[in-house]
Amino acid sequence: MTENRPRFLISDLCAFLDAYLSAEQIREVYRAYLFGAEAHEGQWRKSGEPYIYHPIAVARLLAGMRMDYKCLMAALLHDVIEDTDTAREQLVAAFDEEIAELVDGVSKLTQIDFRTREEAQAASFRKMMLAMTKDIRVILIKLADRLHNMRTLGVMAPATCRRVSRETLEIYAPIANRLGLYDIRVELEELGFAHYWPWRYRILERALSRAHETHTRLMEEVATALRERLEQAGIPGAVSGRRKHSYGIYLKMRDKKRPFSDVVDVFAFRVIVAEVDTCYRVLGLAHNLYRPMPGRFKDYIAIAKSNGYQSLHTVLLGPQGLPIEIQVRTEDMQHIADKGIAAHWMYKSDHGGGNPQVLAADWLRNLSEMQRGYGDSVEFLEHVKVDLFPDEVYVFTPRGRILVLPKGATVVDFAYAIHSDVGNSCVAARIDRHLAPLRTVLHNGQTVEIINTPGGTPNPVWLKFVVTGKARVNIRSYLKNLQRREAEDLGQRLLDAELKNFGLAWRHLPGERLQRYLIASNLTSAEQLLADIGLGNRMPALVARRLAVESLDEAGGKPRPETETGQPPRFPIRGTEGMVVNFARCCRPIPGDGVVGIFSPGKGIVIHRQECRNLGDFQRQGDKWLDVEWAAEPGVDFSTEIRIEAGNRRGVLATVATAIAEMGSNIENIQSHEKDGVSASLDFLLTVQDRRHLARIIRRLRAIPLVMRILRMSR
Ligand code: MN
C-alpha cells in the first residue's frame, strides 16, 4: 500500500488532497505540516525515518476517508503535545481552538495507560475512550494513528509488540467495528493477530493459502456460474470472490473449539447490484444454483447491523460439498460496509459538509431510521448511542479497576459504589493524587482514591449532591438507624426526667407494668416506646403518668407532687443529641439564651429562644412544650447569625472576617446586601461556644472603625 512505503512525502499528500479540497485549504494543511515538522525536528522513529513521516502517513489515511482539512491538520500535529514541548496554547495561537482541541483530545487518549488494566474490562475501556471524546474526529485520528503504528510495529521490541497488539485487538479494532470502519478494522485485526500470536498466525495463513490454491479452480467455477445466472436473468452486477480474513477464522475456531479442517467456509463471494429489490432476486438465483444450508440465511437489509451494515448473507453447498458464503448488496451498501461513518462523511462533504458533531448525530439518526420498527435491533442501537454520547463517566480505582458511574457522580457516589462501608466512613479523596472534597464531581479517566476514617459517618448534606441510588439508599438507611438510636437515647432521658417526678426510674420499672402499658398502647417493644418519645410522637409526661399511676396503684401509694421543689425540673440540652434535637433556624439559640423545646412529631425536639416570635404558633398546644435548659457543659459549637452594618468600603468584609476568625469562630456563610452607596449590611452565620463567646466577638467587631451597628438576627 502506498501509505506503507517509506518516504511518503507531504507533496504526495497535497497532490492527493487536490481531488477534494480547495487550494486555500491545502495551504492550511501544508502550514500544519511545517509546524509539525519543526516541532518534531531531530526526532526519529525506530524505523530510522524522520518522525514527521508518521503524522504524514496518518493524515494520508484520513485523506483516504475524505476527512475535512482541519482534521488533516490535526492529524499532522497529533503528536506535538504529547511528544514535543509544544503547549496547547501555542496551537491555539498558531491555528485555532478547534485544531488545538482535536490535538489535545488525541493526546488525552494517548495518555490513558492500558497496561495495568484487567482484561475483562476492555468493553469499559472502549466506552471510556468514546466518553472522553467530544469530537468523533479525535477517534478517527487515533484509529489512523494506531493503524500506521501497527503497520510499522515490526521494528519494536517483542514485549512492546505484544502489548500494543493486544490493545489493538481489544480496544481499537472493536471501536472501528462500532463505527462501521470495516477496512480499518480488518487491517487492525490482521496486524494485531500477526504480532500477538505470530506462530498461530503463520500456521493459519499457510493453511488458508493452501486451501485457496487447492480450490482455485472451484472458486472460478462458482464465480462463472454466478455470473452466467445473472446474465441470463438480465441483471447487471459485479461478482468477486475472496478468502475471509484470518483473525475472523481464528476466532471461529477458538470459540467453537474446532480445528482448521472443520472450518470450511473460508470463502466468500460478493455480488453487487444496483437496486435493493434486485438483491432478493439474486438471492433466489443463487439458491437455485446450489443448495442453501439451512439456518444460514440472514437478511441484514431488512434489519441492518448496529453499525449500519446492510447485506443479504447466505451459505450454499458448492461443488464438492464446499460451503460458500454469498453476500448480496447494493453499491451504496457496499460503500457503507467498507467505510461506515466515514462513508457518511464523504457523502456529506461532497454535498457541502457540516459540523462533525452534527454529522455524527446524523449518522446515528440514519442508523435509527434504518432500524425503526425492528424490536430486536433497538437494543443494538442503544449500545451505539451510549457508546458515542454516553451519560456515564468512567473512572479508575487505585488498582486500575474501572467504575462506571452516571454523569455528575461525586466522590461520595464513587465511595458507595466500591462498598457501603467505604461510603459510610469516607471523609475526602485523592483524585489523580490531589486532595479533593467529597462533593467533587468526577470526570472520565480520573483515578480516585477514597480517604476513610474509622469515626467518619454519613452527613445528611450528602443527600443534596449524590446522584446514584446506591449512595442515596445507603446514606438514608444509615441516618435512619442513627436517628433511631439517638431517638431511643433521648426518649429514655425524657421519660426518666418525667418518671423522677413520681419517684421512679426507667431501669427500675416493674416489668409487668411496662408490658401491660406496651400492649395497651399497641407497641411491640420498650425500644419502640423510647424511640417514639424521642421522635416527638408521644409526650413523655403522659407516658410517665400512666406508667406511674399503674405502678403506684399496685404499690397503693400516691404520686409525688410535681411542685415539690416549687418548680418542675428542666430538661438539659447538650447539643450532642444528634438528629433528634434540632436548633431552630429562625432564632438560632446558643448556650446562655433562655430556651424552650417544642415537640415536633417524627423529628424530635426543636429548640427555640424564649423570645422567638415563631413560638406564638404553638401557644395553644401546651402539651407540645418542653421545659429545657442548657446542660452545664455543652459538647459542641453552635451556629448563630449576626448582622453587621458597616461603611461600604473596599476591604471591610475582609477586615470583619479576619476579626471573627481571630476570635476562634468559624464563618459558615456570608450574605451581603448593599444598603446604599454609603453602607452595606453583612449577614454572618458563625459558630460560637455560648453567649459570652458571642459577646466577646461583638465587642471585638465594634472596635473596627467602619462597623456602625451589630445585631443578633432572629427571623
Ligand atoms: Mn502518533
XYZ file of C-alpha atoms and ligand atoms in Angstrom:
716
model
C 0.000 0.000 0.000
C 1.177 3.474 -0.854
C 0.979 4.886 2.645
C 3.054 1.999 3.948
C 6.010 2.874 1.797
C 8.708 4.912 3.479
C 9.236 8.455 2.303
C 5.650 9.204 1.612
C 6.039 12.907 1.317
C 3.935 15.930 2.063
C 3.924 16.711 -1.663
C 2.201 13.362 -2.317
C -0.378 14.159 0.335
C -1.081 17.595 -1.093
C -1.361 16.169 -4.605
C -3.911 13.683 -3.288
C -5.864 16.421 -1.492
C -6.242 18.266 -4.756
C -9.090 15.873 -5.531
C -11.429 17.250 -2.878
C -10.007 20.267 -1.044
C -9.661 23.879 -2.141
C -6.233 25.408 -2.782
C -6.565 27.522 0.326
C -7.447 24.524 2.491
C -4.455 22.618 1.122
C -2.244 25.602 2.030
C -3.534 25.379 5.590
C -2.747 21.658 5.678
C 0.749 22.473 4.458
C 1.136 25.092 7.162
C 0.239 22.474 9.782
C 2.859 20.199 8.233
C 5.538 22.898 8.565
C 4.632 23.460 12.196
C 4.714 19.720 12.913
C 7.969 19.178 11.036
C 9.647 21.925 13.029
C 8.293 20.623 16.349
C 9.474 17.082 15.598
C 12.802 18.286 14.153
C 15.580 15.969 15.294
C 13.205 13.169 16.330
C 13.407 9.825 14.619
C 11.167 6.817 14.511
C 12.502 3.393 15.478
C 12.456 2.503 11.789
C 15.115 5.172 11.163
C 12.814 7.620 9.386
C 12.332 11.239 10.405
C 9.433 11.391 12.861
C 7.276 13.631 10.674
C 6.760 10.728 8.250
C 4.396 9.209 10.783
C 1.963 12.160 11.046
C 2.031 12.497 7.263
C 1.050 8.849 6.906
C -1.740 9.295 9.464
C -3.053 12.319 7.578
C -2.882 10.317 4.339
C -5.055 7.573 5.844
C -7.632 10.154 6.873
C -7.466 11.828 3.488
C -8.398 8.416 2.077
C -11.534 8.722 4.192
C -12.065 12.198 2.763
C -11.840 13.892 6.124
C -12.084 17.672 6.277
C -8.948 19.806 6.188
C -8.997 20.671 9.892
C -8.997 17.002 10.725
C -5.976 16.521 8.457
C -4.205 19.462 10.072
C -4.839 17.955 13.497
C -3.539 14.617 12.176
C -0.279 16.264 11.101
C 0.001 17.797 14.580
C -1.373 14.872 16.567
C 1.818 14.064 18.470
C 3.188 17.556 19.115
C 1.587 17.993 22.558
C 2.477 14.503 23.694
C 5.957 14.156 22.180
C 7.390 17.678 21.862
C 7.399 20.678 24.176
C 4.582 22.361 22.268
C 1.743 23.546 24.522
C -1.948 23.583 23.679
C -1.938 27.394 23.805
C 0.662 27.532 21.049
C -1.659 25.564 18.803
C -4.493 27.960 19.592
C -2.248 30.874 18.697
C -0.811 29.343 15.519
C -4.068 27.766 14.334
C -7.327 27.880 16.252
C -9.268 26.455 19.160
C -10.747 23.664 17.027
C -7.360 22.293 15.972
C -5.969 22.620 19.489
C -8.980 20.769 20.891
C -8.576 17.927 18.395
C -4.865 17.507 19.110
C -5.472 17.766 22.843
C -8.204 15.129 22.592
C -5.859 12.722 20.813
C -3.153 13.344 23.445
C -5.580 12.584 26.275
C -6.442 9.240 24.705
C -2.751 8.528 24.279
C -2.171 9.183 27.961
C -4.571 6.522 29.173
C -2.453 3.605 30.176
C -3.992 0.260 29.357
C -1.084 -1.796 30.550
C -2.060 -2.418 34.131
C -5.735 -2.944 33.466
C -7.759 -6.083 33.733
C -8.583 -7.925 30.563
C -12.279 -8.252 31.271
C -12.642 -4.506 31.226
C -11.884 -3.906 27.576
C -15.526 -3.002 26.951
C -15.429 -0.324 29.659
C -12.220 0.989 28.175
C -13.733 1.378 24.765
C -16.663 3.193 26.307
C -14.341 5.405 28.292
C -12.392 6.366 25.191
C -15.583 7.315 23.432
C -16.879 9.098 26.500
C -13.724 11.197 26.693
C -14.196 12.255 23.116
C -16.411 15.191 22.410
C -15.472 15.241 18.745
C -15.690 11.981 16.810
C -12.753 13.090 14.632
C -10.474 12.551 17.631
C -11.331 8.845 17.494
C -10.775 8.724 13.744
C -7.333 10.333 14.103
C -6.498 7.938 16.921
C -7.566 4.947 14.821
C -5.469 6.121 11.861
C -2.548 6.731 14.245
C -2.898 3.218 15.608
C -3.195 1.714 12.148
C 0.039 3.324 10.992
C 1.785 2.280 14.186
C 0.596 -1.274 13.628
C 1.868 -1.234 10.067
C 5.305 -0.257 11.330
C 5.213 -2.332 14.519
C 7.798 -4.875 13.359
C 10.739 -2.736 14.478
C 9.628 -2.680 18.121
C 10.773 -4.980 20.926
C 8.703 -8.189 21.266
C 7.147 -7.146 24.584
C 6.001 -3.826 23.103
C 4.633 -5.660 20.066
C 2.517 -7.898 22.260
C 1.165 -5.111 24.419
C 0.316 -2.839 21.504
C -1.226 -5.745 19.593
C -3.427 -6.752 22.478
C -4.669 -3.183 22.870
C -5.337 -3.093 19.166
C -7.385 -6.289 19.225
C -9.276 -5.451 22.391
C -9.814 -1.736 22.129
C -9.159 -0.248 18.712
C -10.488 -2.886 16.305
C -13.840 -3.116 18.151
C -14.158 0.681 18.082
C -13.502 0.660 14.339
C -16.181 -2.009 14.058
C -18.647 0.068 16.074
C -18.161 2.940 13.698
C -18.543 0.649 10.696
C -14.947 1.218 9.515
C -14.598 -2.263 8.043
C -11.349 -1.715 6.144
C -9.584 -0.296 9.169
C -11.000 -2.913 11.498
C -9.884 -5.840 9.325
C -6.396 -4.454 8.894
C -6.069 -3.762 12.630
C -7.211 -7.289 13.381
C -4.884 -8.941 10.890
C -1.874 -6.949 12.111
C -2.810 -7.441 15.756
C -3.255 -11.169 15.263
C 0.042 -11.486 13.384
C 2.000 -9.729 16.145
C 0.200 -11.136 19.174
C 0.212 -14.787 18.102
C 2.862 -14.807 15.370
C 3.055 -18.589 15.368
C -0.677 -19.255 15.171
C -0.978 -16.580 12.540
C 1.704 -18.153 10.348
C 0.202 -21.642 10.573
C -3.282 -20.400 9.816
C -2.092 -18.266 6.928
C -0.273 -21.244 5.449
C -3.342 -23.472 5.789
C -5.513 -20.767 4.239
C -3.311 -20.228 1.216
C -3.054 -23.970 0.721
C -6.840 -24.250 0.798
C -7.057 -21.317 -1.543
C -4.682 -22.965 -4.018
C -6.496 -26.288 -3.844
C -9.802 -24.645 -4.504
C -8.826 -22.045 -7.059
C -10.456 -23.936 -9.879
C -13.596 -24.496 -7.797
C -13.746 -20.812 -6.946
C -13.532 -19.867 -10.565
C -16.254 -22.357 -11.353
C -18.578 -20.803 -8.768
C -17.845 -17.257 -9.920
C -18.510 -18.167 -13.525
C -21.738 -19.964 -12.652
C -22.964 -16.936 -10.662
C -22.090 -14.528 -13.489
C -23.899 -16.706 -16.005
C -27.047 -16.790 -13.914
C -27.002 -13.004 -13.550
C -26.537 -12.603 -17.281
C -29.373 -14.982 -18.086
C -31.668 -13.018 -15.799
C -30.520 -9.741 -17.362
C -29.184 -8.361 -14.067
C -26.053 -6.210 -14.287
C -23.837 -6.912 -11.284
C -20.272 -7.479 -10.168
C -19.195 -10.826 -8.723
C -16.000 -11.172 -6.738
C -14.620 -13.972 -4.622
C -12.246 -13.709 -1.715
C -10.805 -15.522 1.212
C -12.111 -14.493 4.617
C -9.614 -12.772 6.919
C -7.612 -14.957 9.208
C -8.442 -13.355 12.564
C -12.154 -13.955 11.971
C -11.445 -17.601 11.164
C -9.181 -17.900 14.177
C -11.910 -16.587 16.495
C -14.398 -19.029 14.997
C -12.008 -21.919 15.607
C -11.334 -20.762 19.126
C -14.947 -20.049 20.123
C -16.320 -23.254 18.642
C -13.215 -25.245 19.621
C -12.860 -26.639 16.139
C -9.704 -27.486 14.171
C -8.997 -25.721 10.913
C -10.067 -28.718 8.842
C -13.582 -28.259 10.280
C -13.792 -24.572 9.477
C -14.504 -24.963 5.819
C -16.493 -21.880 4.947
C -13.469 -19.711 4.440
C -14.529 -18.437 1.023
C -16.982 -15.702 0.378
C -18.455 -14.255 -2.776
C -19.810 -10.796 -3.071
C -22.438 -9.801 -5.590
C -23.003 -6.083 -6.009
C -26.055 -4.835 -7.836
C -27.784 -1.504 -8.371
C -31.161 -1.844 -6.652
C -32.334 -3.160 -3.319
C -35.051 -5.422 -4.719
C -32.544 -6.919 -7.161
C -30.632 -8.210 -4.145
C -33.508 -10.529 -3.302
C -33.742 -11.725 -6.915
C -30.034 -12.529 -6.906
C -30.500 -14.449 -3.693
C -33.207 -16.533 -5.381
C -30.899 -17.244 -8.308
C -28.086 -18.325 -6.006
C -30.385 -20.622 -4.053
C -31.377 -22.204 -7.370
C -27.779 -22.685 -8.370
C -26.598 -24.514 -5.237
C -28.475 -25.891 -2.292
C -28.616 -23.381 0.598
C -27.518 -24.567 4.020
C -30.480 -24.403 6.377
C -30.448 -21.742 9.057
C -27.622 -19.768 7.486
C -29.635 -17.112 5.644
C -29.550 -13.620 7.155
C -31.377 -10.535 5.970
C -29.267 -7.589 7.133
C -31.036 -5.393 4.593
C -34.323 -5.518 6.456
C -32.549 -5.414 9.804
C -29.231 -3.634 9.492
C -26.379 -4.354 11.887
C -25.881 -1.843 14.670
C -23.101 -0.075 12.766
C -25.265 0.404 9.683
C -24.020 -2.610 7.745
C -26.575 -3.929 5.271
C -26.402 -7.026 3.082
C -28.010 -10.402 2.410
C -25.968 -13.351 3.644
C -26.451 -16.978 2.752
C -24.293 -20.093 2.744
C -24.509 -22.550 -0.155
C -23.250 -26.068 -0.520
C -20.989 -25.525 -3.524
C -19.242 -28.004 -5.800
C -17.789 -30.996 -3.898
C -19.903 -30.046 -0.886
C -17.736 -26.999 -0.119
C -19.652 -24.355 1.875
C -19.595 -20.977 0.208
C -20.832 -17.738 1.690
C -22.623 -15.350 -0.631
C -23.149 -11.692 0.239
C -25.521 -9.673 -1.910
C -25.830 -5.908 -1.607
C -26.144 -2.625 -3.466
C -23.270 -0.277 -4.278
C -24.419 2.134 -1.568
C -24.476 -0.668 0.967
C -21.019 -1.730 -0.156
C -19.758 1.773 0.408
C -21.185 1.836 3.940
C -19.890 -1.685 4.600
C -16.333 -0.561 3.869
C -16.312 2.930 5.262
C -19.104 3.162 7.886
C -19.290 6.581 9.475
C -16.599 7.756 7.080
C -18.831 6.948 4.097
C -21.487 9.175 5.581
C -18.858 11.846 5.962
C -17.663 11.615 2.370
C -21.168 11.881 1.074
C -21.880 14.904 3.231
C -18.622 16.677 2.474
C -19.321 16.208 -1.219
C -22.606 17.962 -0.560
C -21.447 20.930 1.413
C -20.134 19.163 4.503
C -21.116 20.066 8.028
C -20.075 20.227 11.597
C -18.608 16.915 12.807
C -20.949 16.623 15.770
C -23.934 17.173 13.528
C -22.542 14.611 11.099
C -22.041 12.025 13.835
C -25.528 12.629 15.213
C -26.861 12.498 11.680
C -25.192 9.157 11.102
C -26.778 7.806 14.261
C -30.148 9.112 13.178
C -29.727 7.331 9.845
C -28.998 4.137 11.701
C -32.058 4.503 13.855
C -34.269 5.179 10.861
C -32.841 2.174 9.138
C -33.704 0.045 12.116
C -37.022 1.560 13.048
C -39.720 -0.951 13.828
C -37.400 -3.853 14.496
C -37.616 -4.541 18.183
C -34.509 -6.651 18.395
C -32.224 -4.089 16.900
C -33.282 -1.285 19.215
C -31.033 -2.678 21.871
C -28.075 -2.725 19.484
C -28.744 0.826 18.575
C -28.932 1.881 22.196
C -25.442 0.496 22.539
C -24.144 2.646 19.737
C -25.794 5.711 21.183
C -24.487 5.043 24.644
C -21.053 4.494 23.205
C -20.953 7.672 21.229
C -22.732 10.074 23.525
C -22.641 8.475 26.927
C -24.391 9.667 30.048
C -21.737 7.918 32.044
C -18.314 8.638 33.435
C -15.567 6.063 33.646
C -13.102 6.334 36.492
C -10.384 4.158 37.937
C -9.873 2.737 41.390
C -6.248 2.939 42.593
C -5.840 -0.677 41.437
C -6.959 0.145 37.935
C -10.474 -1.255 38.080
C -12.920 0.822 36.067
C -16.100 2.012 37.718
C -18.947 3.220 35.547
C -20.993 5.961 37.189
C -23.736 8.254 35.928
C -22.708 11.687 34.740
C -22.429 14.149 37.649
C -21.380 11.439 40.098
C -19.333 12.679 43.052
C -16.633 11.271 45.294
C -19.350 10.021 47.664
C -21.076 8.119 44.834
C -17.734 6.562 43.963
C -17.123 5.539 47.581
C -20.519 3.849 47.872
C -20.004 2.153 44.504
C -16.961 0.426 45.997
C -18.670 -0.662 49.218
C -21.250 0.726 51.611
C -18.693 0.663 54.444
C -16.291 2.723 52.332
C -19.096 5.187 51.664
C -20.192 5.393 55.272
C -16.734 6.301 56.538
C -15.363 8.436 53.691
C -14.074 11.906 54.530
C -12.235 13.037 51.376
C -10.491 11.680 48.287
C -7.344 11.930 46.265
C -8.213 12.475 42.603
C -5.182 11.876 40.407
C -3.190 12.217 43.642
C -4.627 15.635 44.526
C -6.753 16.071 47.619
C -10.406 16.734 46.782
C -13.553 17.257 48.879
C -16.425 14.772 48.925
C -18.773 16.783 46.739
C -16.291 16.939 43.822
C -17.857 15.818 40.527
C -15.788 13.141 38.778
C -14.567 13.184 35.189
C -13.607 10.498 32.716
C -10.257 8.824 33.159
C -9.561 10.083 36.678
C -8.073 7.784 39.277
C -9.907 8.159 42.574
C -8.682 7.037 45.954
C -11.063 7.342 48.893
C -9.774 8.525 52.260
C -11.599 6.957 55.211
C -11.507 7.477 58.932
C -12.899 4.941 61.377
C -15.053 7.610 63.063
C -16.411 9.024 59.799
C -20.174 8.911 59.385
C -22.557 9.935 56.599
C -23.713 13.515 56.645
C -27.312 14.412 55.722
C -25.852 17.145 53.469
C -24.517 14.413 51.149
C -28.074 13.708 50.066
C -28.061 17.063 48.331
C -25.297 16.159 45.876
C -25.156 12.386 45.412
C -26.643 11.102 42.148
C -26.587 7.315 42.474
C -29.391 5.321 44.015
C -26.908 3.174 45.881
C -25.391 6.146 47.703
C -28.783 7.648 48.449
C -30.267 4.436 49.846
C -27.216 3.733 51.983
C -26.992 7.240 53.407
C -30.719 7.284 54.165
C -30.683 3.914 55.870
C -27.597 4.808 57.887
C -29.148 8.070 59.018
C -32.412 6.353 59.808
C -30.662 3.817 62.017
C -28.653 6.545 63.642
C -31.725 8.659 64.188
C -33.483 5.690 65.728
C -30.626 5.097 68.175
C -30.497 8.789 69.021
C -34.254 8.866 69.428
C -34.100 5.943 71.869
C -31.418 7.706 73.936
C -33.303 10.968 74.024
C -36.595 9.163 74.696
C -35.126 7.432 77.707
C -33.692 10.674 79.093
C -37.001 12.488 78.599
C -39.018 9.698 80.153
C -36.636 9.349 83.080
C -36.891 13.055 83.788
C -40.662 12.729 83.979
C -40.633 9.465 85.924
C -38.437 11.177 88.522
C -41.449 13.299 89.489
C -43.113 10.088 90.626
C -40.043 8.791 92.359
C -39.487 6.262 89.603
C -36.724 5.403 87.110
C -36.885 3.652 83.736
C -34.396 0.994 84.763
C -36.414 0.025 87.829
C -39.906 -0.026 86.335
C -41.760 -3.228 87.163
C -41.551 -5.350 84.011
C -45.143 -6.438 84.079
C -46.421 -2.876 84.311
C -44.362 -1.890 81.355
C -45.577 -4.895 79.337
C -49.185 -4.070 80.055
C -48.647 -0.479 79.012
C -46.889 -1.518 75.787
C -49.726 -3.879 74.826
C -52.385 -1.289 75.643
C -50.519 1.275 73.511
C -50.002 -1.070 70.582
C -46.220 -1.020 70.940
C -44.076 -4.056 70.226
C -41.078 -3.221 72.395
C -39.726 -0.920 75.060
C -37.208 0.412 72.470
C -40.084 1.388 70.234
C -41.691 3.307 73.080
C -38.456 5.196 73.763
C -37.875 5.945 70.082
C -41.447 7.163 69.792
C -40.897 9.577 72.675
C -37.554 10.726 71.282
C -39.099 11.415 67.889
C -41.763 13.625 69.452
C -44.627 11.241 68.686
C -45.532 10.584 72.330
C -45.395 13.083 75.164
C -43.082 11.828 77.918
C -45.168 13.447 80.677
C -48.262 11.493 79.666
C -46.372 8.232 79.304
C -44.737 8.734 82.690
C -48.053 9.493 84.375
C -49.717 6.377 83.020
C -46.788 4.198 83.935
C -46.623 5.780 87.380
C -50.311 5.555 88.120
C -50.334 1.862 87.327
C -47.231 1.286 89.406
C -48.494 3.336 92.304
C -51.881 1.676 92.203
C -50.131 -1.549 92.726
C -48.000 -0.158 95.493
C -51.032 1.612 96.886
C -49.192 4.903 97.042
C -49.744 8.357 95.628
C -47.885 10.291 93.005
C -45.355 12.650 94.396
C -46.488 16.210 93.763
C -44.725 17.741 90.774
C -44.339 21.023 92.511
C -42.421 19.649 95.438
C -39.497 21.965 94.824
C -41.710 24.797 93.666
C -40.683 24.326 90.028
C -40.648 21.323 87.738
C -37.103 20.329 86.726
C -35.931 21.377 83.307
C -34.605 19.052 80.698
C -30.863 19.583 79.988
C -29.756 20.091 76.362
C -26.158 19.309 75.364
C -26.214 19.796 71.614
C -24.787 16.321 71.091
C -28.150 14.542 70.937
C -27.906 14.252 67.160
C -30.728 14.467 64.679
C -33.487 14.301 67.280
C -32.634 17.634 68.916
C -32.663 20.478 66.410
C -31.911 24.155 66.878
C -34.448 26.419 65.221
C -33.110 28.205 62.146
C -35.319 31.207 62.813
C -33.691 32.272 66.096
C -30.549 30.046 66.260
C -30.289 29.669 70.058
C -26.892 29.331 71.757
C -25.961 28.364 75.340
C -26.799 31.209 77.682
C -30.012 32.066 75.808
C -33.310 31.336 77.556
C -34.751 28.462 75.572
C -37.803 26.250 75.213
C -38.285 22.953 73.418
C -41.154 22.104 71.089
C -42.025 18.509 70.301
C -42.174 18.033 66.567
C -43.780 14.699 65.642
C -41.422 12.452 63.679
C -38.411 14.716 64.173
C -37.866 15.033 67.902
C -37.428 18.346 69.694
C -36.818 21.779 68.188
C -35.126 24.311 70.488
C -36.136 27.985 70.186
C -35.097 31.113 72.011
C -37.773 32.128 74.521
C -38.314 35.418 72.724
C -38.640 33.816 69.284
C -41.729 35.193 67.620
C -42.458 31.884 65.904
C -43.354 30.359 69.273
C -46.727 32.083 69.020
C -47.788 29.373 66.618
C -47.601 26.834 69.443
C -49.337 28.960 72.093
C -52.420 26.749 72.272
C -50.588 23.436 72.110
C -49.336 23.300 75.686
C -48.565 19.580 75.548
C -46.005 20.210 72.786
C -43.845 22.366 75.064
C -40.909 21.068 76.963
C -39.060 22.991 79.657
C -35.411 22.831 78.723
C -32.173 24.360 79.867
C -28.579 24.220 78.696
C -26.523 21.430 80.142
C -23.602 22.604 82.279
C -21.046 21.916 79.582
C -22.432 21.654 76.052
C -20.181 19.460 73.941
C -20.185 21.372 70.657
C -20.156 24.776 68.998
C -23.464 26.302 67.910
C -24.373 28.301 64.847
C -25.886 31.724 65.169
C -26.460 34.684 62.912
C -25.449 38.323 63.287
C -25.965 41.314 61.026
C -23.244 43.915 60.720
C -23.857 47.300 59.202
C -20.640 48.868 58.070
C -19.244 51.548 55.829
C -19.335 50.446 52.230
C -15.618 50.433 51.570
C -13.349 48.030 49.876
C -11.812 45.559 52.267
C -14.405 45.912 55.013
C -15.597 42.351 54.521
C -12.069 41.001 54.754
C -11.372 43.032 57.913
C -14.531 41.785 59.619
C -13.976 38.174 58.538
C -10.410 38.233 59.821
C -11.526 39.615 63.172
C -14.137 36.880 63.524
C -11.628 34.170 62.677
C -9.155 35.615 65.199
C -11.816 35.241 67.868
C -11.896 31.466 67.316
C -15.138 31.377 65.375
C -15.839 29.693 62.024
C -17.802 31.549 59.386
C -20.306 29.185 57.795
C -21.979 31.602 55.437
C -21.935 35.281 54.488
C -24.595 37.270 52.700
C -24.091 40.892 51.898
C -26.668 43.456 50.872
C -25.687 46.912 49.782
C -27.984 49.310 51.579
C -26.971 52.472 49.795
C -23.713 53.848 48.453
C -22.535 54.610 51.964
C -23.170 51.487 53.993
C -23.516 47.752 53.470
C -25.120 45.140 55.607
C -23.395 41.800 56.070
C -25.126 38.716 57.491
C -22.709 36.243 59.041
C -23.608 32.724 60.026
C -20.915 31.793 62.521
C -20.113 29.255 65.196
C -19.776 30.157 68.873
C -19.455 28.315 72.179
C -22.048 30.370 74.004
C -23.375 33.881 74.658
C -20.190 35.012 76.385
C -18.146 33.970 73.391
C -20.552 35.835 71.101
C -20.336 38.908 73.303
C -16.539 38.893 73.045
C -16.750 38.649 69.274
C -19.207 41.533 69.067
C -17.029 43.687 71.315
C -14.063 42.991 69.068
C -16.079 43.877 65.942
C -17.325 47.147 67.439
C -13.716 48.213 67.698
C -13.437 48.246 63.908
C -13.904 51.875 62.844
C -16.046 51.116 59.788
C -18.520 48.983 61.755
C -21.590 51.009 62.648
C -24.118 48.578 64.062
C -24.253 44.919 65.066
C -27.356 42.948 65.887
C -28.220 39.359 66.572
C -30.595 38.048 63.935
C -33.977 36.444 64.519
C -36.288 35.827 61.620
Mn 1.135 9.036 16.618
